[in-house]
Amino acid sequence: MAHQHDTPSNDGANDTLEKDFSAGNSHGPTNNAKDDALERIRTAGSISIPPELFEKLYLSPENRVSGDLRKTFGNPTPLALIGFVLSLTPLSCDLMGWRGAGGTGAASTGAYFGFGGLLMILGSIGEWILGNTFPFVVFGTYGAFWIALASTLVPWFNAYGAYVSDPTEIASQAGNPGNPFGLQTPAFNASFAFFFLFLALISLIFLIGSLRTNIAFFLIFFTLVGAFASLAGAYWSLALAYENPKNTLAAHHAARLVVAGGAFAFVTSLSGWYLIVAILLAELDFPVQLPVGDLSWLIRGKSERAKAKDAV
């Protein structure tokens, strides 16, 4: 609880009310109304929050850092999550073809830059400042993913145009949005699949780390592994289909895998939306709190095990 001191101002005028975050006692006359108001403050900077609440707010087990940065700066976690879901949710709907959507989500390229890239990188920097390593790495990784995906979809980056070596072929495709400058070449699709394959791998690593956080965060990585793996398979199937147009089975598999990837990503988005609401309700000290399924008890940390061993 925050306490107050009645201290004289520098110019000898009226006394000012100051919050003392470190004192264990209150000094001087008290005002019950002001004490009650201060007691209702529920931020990481004014009180010592329990480990399960810290894990909910920062998606990471509580760690010891020097200084009082968490008392000084706001929580960057929900900002990064908002950037993530506002990019992934429309993309997942596009991949599933809802309401006639399609085109690998190219219509949301600006959102990938502005929300997925910018907000997640800003959130990552904020977590780094606060000393929260795991969310710092996670948000930075997926922020870079959104920038990379958006850049691939921008024609002047020439990501897929580089796979068309014949200038006349490029000119003939200029007015065909269904096959812009090599997007349907076997080599591009086979190469691009590796990007999603290794995104699935890093998501698997994050999935293991999330076993120390909560169920909602765990579900995000669990479904992302499925989404990225499905998209990797889809692009390899597309490469086979473009290499041999008569291979209708490969084209069928690619279409099904794209929808599967979108379905996995949509579940990821739902978990992200839930986490955003849960964190904001906790930050604003709402009387109703959403559980996130604390998993910190499932795998005890190395330091906790060492303390328990020393205590025996």
Short mmCIF file of C-alpha atoms in Angstrom, two decimals:
data_model
loop_
_atom_site.label_atom_id
_atom_site.label_comp_id
_atom_site.label_asym_id
_atom_site.label_seq_id
_atom_site.Cartn_x
_atom_site.Cartn_y
_atom_site.Cartn_z
CA MET A 1 0.00 0.00 0.00
CA ALA A 2 1.17 3.48 -0.74
CA HIS A 3 1.68 5.69 2.32
CA GLN A 4 1.88 9.43 2.68
CA HIS A 5 4.18 11.98 4.27
CA ASP A 6 3.24 15.54 5.13
CA THR A 7 6.36 17.39 4.03
CA PRO A 8 6.84 21.14 3.68
CA SER A 9 7.22 22.52 0.18
CA ASN A 10 10.42 24.20 -0.93
CA ASP A 11 8.94 27.69 -0.66
CA GLY A 12 7.40 27.19 2.77
CA ALA A 13 3.85 27.28 1.39
CA ASN A 14 1.17 24.67 1.86
CA ASP A 15 2.23 21.12 2.61
CA THR A 16 2.12 18.65 -0.25
CA LEU A 17 1.00 15.08 -0.28
CA GLU A 18 3.61 12.64 -1.51
CA LYS A 19 3.44 8.91 -2.06
CA ASP A 20 6.24 6.99 -0.39
CA PHE A 21 6.61 3.59 -2.04
CA SER A 22 9.36 2.36 0.24
CA ALA A 23 8.40 3.43 3.75
CA GLY A 24 6.85 0.87 6.01
CA ASN A 25 5.03 3.35 8.25
CA SER A 26 2.99 6.50 7.95
CA HIS A 27 4.29 9.61 9.62
CA GLY A 28 2.36 12.70 10.61
CA PRO A 29 -1.39 13.26 10.68
CA THR A 30 -3.49 11.06 8.39
CA ASN A 31 -6.59 11.74 6.38
CA ASN A 32 -8.89 8.72 6.14
CA ALA A 33 -10.39 9.70 2.79
CA LYS A 34 -6.98 10.19 1.21
CA ASP A 35 -5.68 6.98 2.78
CA ASP A 36 -8.61 5.05 1.33
CA ALA A 37 -8.00 6.53 -2.10
CA LEU A 38 -4.33 5.64 -2.03
CA GLU A 39 -5.12 2.17 -0.77
CA ARG A 40 -7.12 1.47 -3.90
CA ILE A 41 -4.09 2.02 -6.14
CA ARG A 42 -3.24 -1.32 -7.70
CA THR A 43 -0.18 -0.90 -9.87
CA ALA A 44 3.09 -2.77 -9.88
CA GLY A 45 4.79 0.43 -8.84
CA SER A 46 2.75 1.14 -5.71
CA ILE A 47 2.40 -2.35 -4.21
CA SER A 48 4.19 -5.64 -4.26
CA ILE A 49 2.00 -7.80 -6.49
CA PRO A 50 1.80 -11.60 -6.11
CA PRO A 51 3.70 -13.78 -8.63
CA GLU A 52 0.57 -15.03 -10.41
CA LEU A 53 -0.62 -11.44 -11.03
CA PHE A 54 2.83 -10.42 -12.26
CA GLU A 55 2.82 -13.34 -14.68
CA LYS A 56 -0.63 -12.33 -15.96
CA LEU A 57 0.41 -8.71 -16.54
CA TYR A 58 3.81 -9.38 -18.13
CA LEU A 59 3.42 -12.95 -19.51
CA SER A 60 6.64 -13.93 -17.79
CA PRO A 61 7.62 -15.29 -14.37
CA GLU A 62 8.66 -12.52 -12.00
CA ASN A 63 12.36 -11.72 -12.21
CA ARG A 64 14.63 -9.49 -10.19
CA VAL A 65 15.83 -6.33 -11.90
CA SER A 66 17.67 -3.34 -10.51
CA GLY A 67 15.95 0.01 -10.22
CA ASP A 68 12.29 0.96 -10.13
CA LEU A 69 11.51 0.97 -13.85
CA ARG A 70 8.26 -0.95 -13.37
CA LYS A 71 7.14 1.84 -11.06
CA THR A 72 8.07 4.46 -13.63
CA PHE A 73 6.84 3.08 -16.96
CA GLY A 74 3.54 1.60 -18.06
CA ASN A 75 3.00 -2.03 -19.01
CA PRO A 76 3.87 -2.54 -22.73
CA THR A 77 2.44 -6.08 -22.92
CA PRO A 78 -1.15 -5.26 -24.03
CA LEU A 79 0.13 -2.82 -26.68
CA ALA A 80 2.17 -5.56 -28.35
CA LEU A 81 -0.73 -8.01 -28.11
CA ILE A 82 -3.07 -5.50 -29.75
CA GLY A 83 -0.66 -5.09 -32.66
CA PHE A 84 -0.48 -8.87 -32.96
CA VAL A 85 -4.21 -9.62 -33.01
CA LEU A 86 -5.14 -6.66 -35.24
CA SER A 87 -2.82 -8.14 -37.87
CA LEU A 88 -3.40 -11.85 -37.35
CA THR A 89 -7.20 -11.82 -37.06
CA PRO A 90 -7.88 -10.34 -40.53
CA LEU A 91 -5.14 -12.51 -42.02
CA SER A 92 -6.72 -15.66 -40.59
CA CYS A 93 -10.09 -14.65 -42.03
CA ASP A 94 -8.45 -14.07 -45.43
CA LEU A 95 -6.75 -17.46 -45.36
CA MET A 96 -10.06 -19.18 -44.59
CA GLY A 97 -11.72 -17.29 -47.45
CA TRP A 98 -14.49 -15.74 -45.37
CA ARG A 99 -16.83 -13.40 -47.26
CA GLY A 100 -14.87 -14.02 -50.46
CA ALA A 101 -11.55 -12.85 -48.97
CA GLY A 102 -8.22 -14.13 -50.30
CA GLY A 103 -4.97 -13.05 -51.87
CA THR A 104 -2.78 -14.26 -48.98
CA GLY A 105 -3.92 -11.27 -46.93
CA ALA A 106 -2.31 -8.66 -49.16
CA ALA A 107 -5.17 -6.23 -48.51
CA SER A 108 -3.90 -5.82 -44.93
CA THR A 109 -0.28 -5.08 -45.84
CA GLY A 110 -0.52 -1.65 -44.22
CA ALA A 111 -1.82 -3.20 -41.01
CA TYR A 112 1.13 -5.61 -40.95
CA PHE A 113 3.50 -2.65 -41.02
CA GLY A 114 1.55 -0.32 -38.73
CA PHE A 115 0.10 -2.69 -36.15
CA GLY A 116 1.99 -5.97 -36.36
CA GLY A 117 5.40 -4.45 -37.00
CA LEU A 118 5.35 -1.08 -35.27
CA LEU A 119 3.31 -1.88 -32.15
CA MET A 120 5.02 -5.21 -31.50
CA ILE A 121 8.50 -3.72 -31.87
CA LEU A 122 7.55 -0.86 -29.53
CA GLY A 123 6.15 -3.39 -27.06
CA SER A 124 9.31 -5.45 -27.35
CA ILE A 125 11.47 -2.42 -26.56
CA GLY A 126 9.25 -1.64 -23.58
CA GLU A 127 9.65 -5.18 -22.24
CA TRP A 128 13.41 -4.92 -22.74
CA ILE A 129 13.51 -1.70 -20.73
CA LEU A 130 11.59 -3.36 -17.89
CA GLY A 131 13.87 -6.41 -17.94
CA ASN A 132 11.22 -8.91 -19.10
CA THR A 133 13.36 -11.06 -21.40
CA PHE A 134 10.83 -13.66 -22.59
CA PRO A 135 8.11 -11.27 -23.83
CA PHE A 136 10.84 -8.98 -25.19
CA VAL A 137 12.12 -11.80 -27.42
CA VAL A 138 8.64 -13.02 -28.36
CA PHE A 139 7.25 -9.62 -29.35
CA GLY A 140 10.42 -8.65 -31.20
CA THR A 141 10.38 -11.91 -33.17
CA TYR A 142 6.78 -11.64 -34.31
CA GLY A 143 7.09 -7.93 -34.92
CA ALA A 144 9.91 -8.70 -37.34
CA PHE A 145 7.74 -11.43 -38.90
CA TRP A 146 4.98 -8.95 -39.73
CA ILE A 147 7.46 -6.53 -41.29
CA ALA A 148 9.01 -9.36 -43.31
CA LEU A 149 5.61 -10.62 -44.50
CA ALA A 150 4.44 -7.14 -45.46
CA SER A 151 7.70 -6.45 -47.29
CA THR A 152 7.31 -9.67 -49.28
CA LEU A 153 3.85 -8.57 -50.42
CA VAL A 154 5.03 -5.12 -51.54
CA PRO A 155 5.90 -5.36 -55.27
CA TRP A 156 8.87 -2.97 -55.24
CA PHE A 157 10.69 -5.23 -52.76
CA ASN A 158 10.89 -7.64 -55.71
CA ALA A 159 10.70 -10.68 -53.42
CA TYR A 160 8.78 -12.75 -55.96
CA GLY A 161 9.68 -10.70 -59.03
CA ALA A 162 13.25 -11.98 -58.72
CA TYR A 163 12.01 -15.43 -59.73
CA VAL A 164 10.93 -14.26 -63.20
CA SER A 165 14.02 -13.96 -65.37
CA ASP A 166 12.29 -13.17 -68.68
CA PRO A 167 11.41 -9.44 -68.95
CA THR A 168 8.73 -10.21 -71.54
CA GLU A 169 7.10 -12.60 -69.09
CA ILE A 170 7.07 -9.88 -66.43
CA ALA A 171 5.46 -7.46 -68.89
CA SER A 172 2.81 -10.02 -69.84
CA GLN A 173 1.93 -10.55 -66.18
CA ALA A 174 1.77 -6.86 -65.26
CA GLY A 175 -1.98 -6.68 -65.76
CA ASN A 176 -2.75 -10.04 -64.16
CA PRO A 177 -3.27 -9.69 -60.39
CA GLY A 178 -3.61 -13.46 -60.10
CA ASN A 179 0.01 -14.01 -61.07
CA PRO A 180 2.02 -10.85 -60.30
CA PHE A 181 5.66 -11.09 -61.28
CA GLY A 182 6.49 -14.63 -60.23
CA LEU A 183 4.18 -15.12 -57.25
CA GLN A 184 3.09 -18.36 -58.86
CA THR A 185 6.51 -19.68 -59.80
CA PRO A 186 7.49 -23.04 -58.24
CA ALA A 187 10.85 -21.72 -56.99
CA PHE A 188 9.34 -18.80 -55.08
CA ASN A 189 6.73 -20.93 -53.33
CA ALA A 190 9.19 -23.70 -52.48
CA SER A 191 11.60 -21.10 -51.06
CA PHE A 192 8.98 -19.12 -49.15
CA ALA A 193 7.81 -22.32 -47.43
CA PHE A 194 11.08 -22.50 -45.51
CA PHE A 195 10.29 -19.13 -43.90
CA PHE A 196 7.12 -20.55 -42.36
CA LEU A 197 8.82 -23.81 -41.45
CA PHE A 198 11.36 -22.09 -39.25
CA LEU A 199 8.71 -19.76 -37.85
CA ALA A 200 7.01 -22.94 -36.68
CA LEU A 201 10.31 -24.03 -35.12
CA ILE A 202 10.84 -20.81 -33.15
CA SER A 203 7.18 -20.91 -32.10
CA LEU A 204 7.78 -24.43 -30.79
CA ILE A 205 10.66 -23.11 -28.69
CA PHE A 206 8.41 -20.34 -27.37
CA LEU A 207 5.75 -22.98 -26.68
CA ILE A 208 8.13 -24.80 -24.36
CA GLY A 209 8.98 -21.55 -22.58
CA SER A 210 5.30 -20.67 -22.19
CA LEU A 211 4.85 -23.67 -19.90
CA ARG A 212 6.12 -21.30 -17.20
CA THR A 213 3.43 -18.68 -17.93
CA ASN A 214 -0.27 -19.42 -18.46
CA ILE A 215 -2.69 -21.49 -20.53
CA ALA A 216 -3.83 -18.59 -22.74
CA PHE A 217 -0.24 -17.75 -23.74
CA PHE A 218 0.51 -21.46 -24.21
CA LEU A 219 -2.46 -21.77 -26.60
CA ILE A 220 -1.12 -18.90 -28.68
CA PHE A 221 2.14 -20.71 -29.39
CA PHE A 222 0.50 -24.13 -29.70
CA THR A 223 -1.81 -22.92 -32.46
CA LEU A 224 0.91 -20.81 -34.10
CA VAL A 225 3.01 -23.95 -34.56
CA GLY A 226 0.06 -25.52 -36.37
CA ALA A 227 -0.58 -22.37 -38.42
CA PHE A 228 2.99 -21.92 -39.62
CA ALA A 229 3.48 -25.64 -40.29
CA SER A 230 0.26 -25.71 -42.34
CA LEU A 231 1.35 -22.68 -44.38
CA ALA A 232 4.77 -24.22 -45.02
CA GLY A 233 3.04 -27.35 -46.36
CA ALA A 234 0.68 -25.19 -48.41
CA TYR A 235 3.51 -23.36 -50.17
CA TRP A 236 5.33 -26.60 -50.96
CA SER A 237 2.11 -28.01 -52.39
CA LEU A 238 1.65 -24.85 -54.43
CA ALA A 239 5.17 -25.24 -55.80
CA LEU A 240 4.26 -28.74 -57.02
CA ALA A 241 0.98 -27.49 -58.48
CA TYR A 242 2.64 -24.63 -60.38
CA GLU A 243 5.40 -26.93 -61.61
CA ASN A 244 2.81 -29.30 -63.05
CA PRO A 245 -0.58 -27.65 -63.69
CA LYS A 246 -2.11 -31.09 -64.19
CA ASN A 247 -1.27 -32.01 -60.59
CA THR A 248 -4.72 -31.19 -59.23
CA LEU A 249 -4.09 -33.21 -56.07
CA ALA A 250 -1.26 -30.86 -55.02
CA ALA A 251 -3.46 -27.84 -55.66
CA HIS A 252 -6.23 -29.42 -53.60
CA HIS A 253 -3.85 -30.13 -50.72
CA ALA A 254 -2.52 -26.57 -50.87
CA ALA A 255 -6.01 -25.10 -50.64
CA ARG A 256 -6.90 -27.28 -47.66
CA LEU A 257 -3.63 -26.45 -45.88
CA VAL A 258 -4.19 -22.71 -46.37
CA VAL A 259 -7.63 -23.01 -44.77
CA ALA A 260 -6.14 -25.11 -41.94
CA GLY A 261 -3.46 -22.47 -41.37
CA GLY A 262 -6.15 -19.79 -41.21
CA ALA A 263 -8.19 -21.83 -38.72
CA PHE A 264 -5.17 -22.33 -36.45
CA ALA A 265 -4.37 -18.61 -36.69
CA PHE A 266 -7.96 -17.68 -35.84
CA VAL A 267 -7.77 -19.71 -32.61
CA THR A 268 -4.48 -17.94 -31.90
CA SER A 269 -6.26 -14.61 -32.35
CA LEU A 270 -9.04 -15.59 -29.94
CA SER A 271 -6.46 -16.42 -27.27
CA GLY A 272 -4.75 -13.08 -27.92
CA TRP A 273 -8.02 -11.13 -27.60
CA TYR A 274 -8.77 -12.93 -24.35
CA LEU A 275 -5.34 -12.06 -22.94
CA ILE A 276 -5.77 -8.40 -23.86
CA VAL A 277 -9.07 -8.17 -22.00
CA ALA A 278 -7.67 -10.09 -18.99
CA ILE A 279 -4.59 -7.84 -18.72
CA LEU A 280 -6.48 -4.57 -19.12
CA LEU A 281 -9.06 -5.60 -16.51
CA ALA A 282 -6.22 -6.42 -14.11
CA GLU A 283 -4.38 -3.16 -14.86
CA LEU A 284 -7.53 -1.11 -14.25
CA ASP A 285 -8.39 -3.04 -11.07
CA PHE A 286 -11.84 -4.05 -12.30
CA PRO A 287 -13.94 -5.96 -9.76
CA VAL A 288 -14.32 -8.75 -12.34
CA GLN A 289 -11.10 -10.52 -13.31
CA LEU A 290 -10.59 -13.11 -16.06
CA PRO A 291 -8.47 -16.17 -15.24
CA VAL A 292 -5.64 -16.99 -17.63
CA GLY A 293 -4.76 -20.39 -16.20
CA ASP A 294 -1.52 -19.87 -14.29
CA LEU A 295 1.06 -22.55 -15.16
CA SER A 296 3.95 -21.30 -13.04
CA TRP A 297 3.30 -24.14 -10.58
CA LEU A 298 3.60 -26.79 -13.30
CA ILE A 299 7.35 -26.48 -13.82
CA ARG A 300 9.22 -25.00 -10.90
CA GLY A 301 12.10 -22.71 -11.78
CA LYS A 302 15.70 -23.69 -11.20
CA SER A 303 16.13 -21.00 -8.54
CA GLU A 304 12.98 -22.15 -6.77
CA ARG A 305 14.22 -25.73 -6.72
CA ALA A 306 17.58 -24.58 -5.34
CA LYS A 307 15.89 -22.60 -2.56
CA ALA A 308 13.70 -25.54 -1.65
CA LYS A 309 16.73 -27.83 -1.58
CA ASP A 310 18.67 -25.43 0.66
CA ALA A 311 15.70 -25.12 2.99
CA VAL A 312 15.61 -28.88 3.61
#
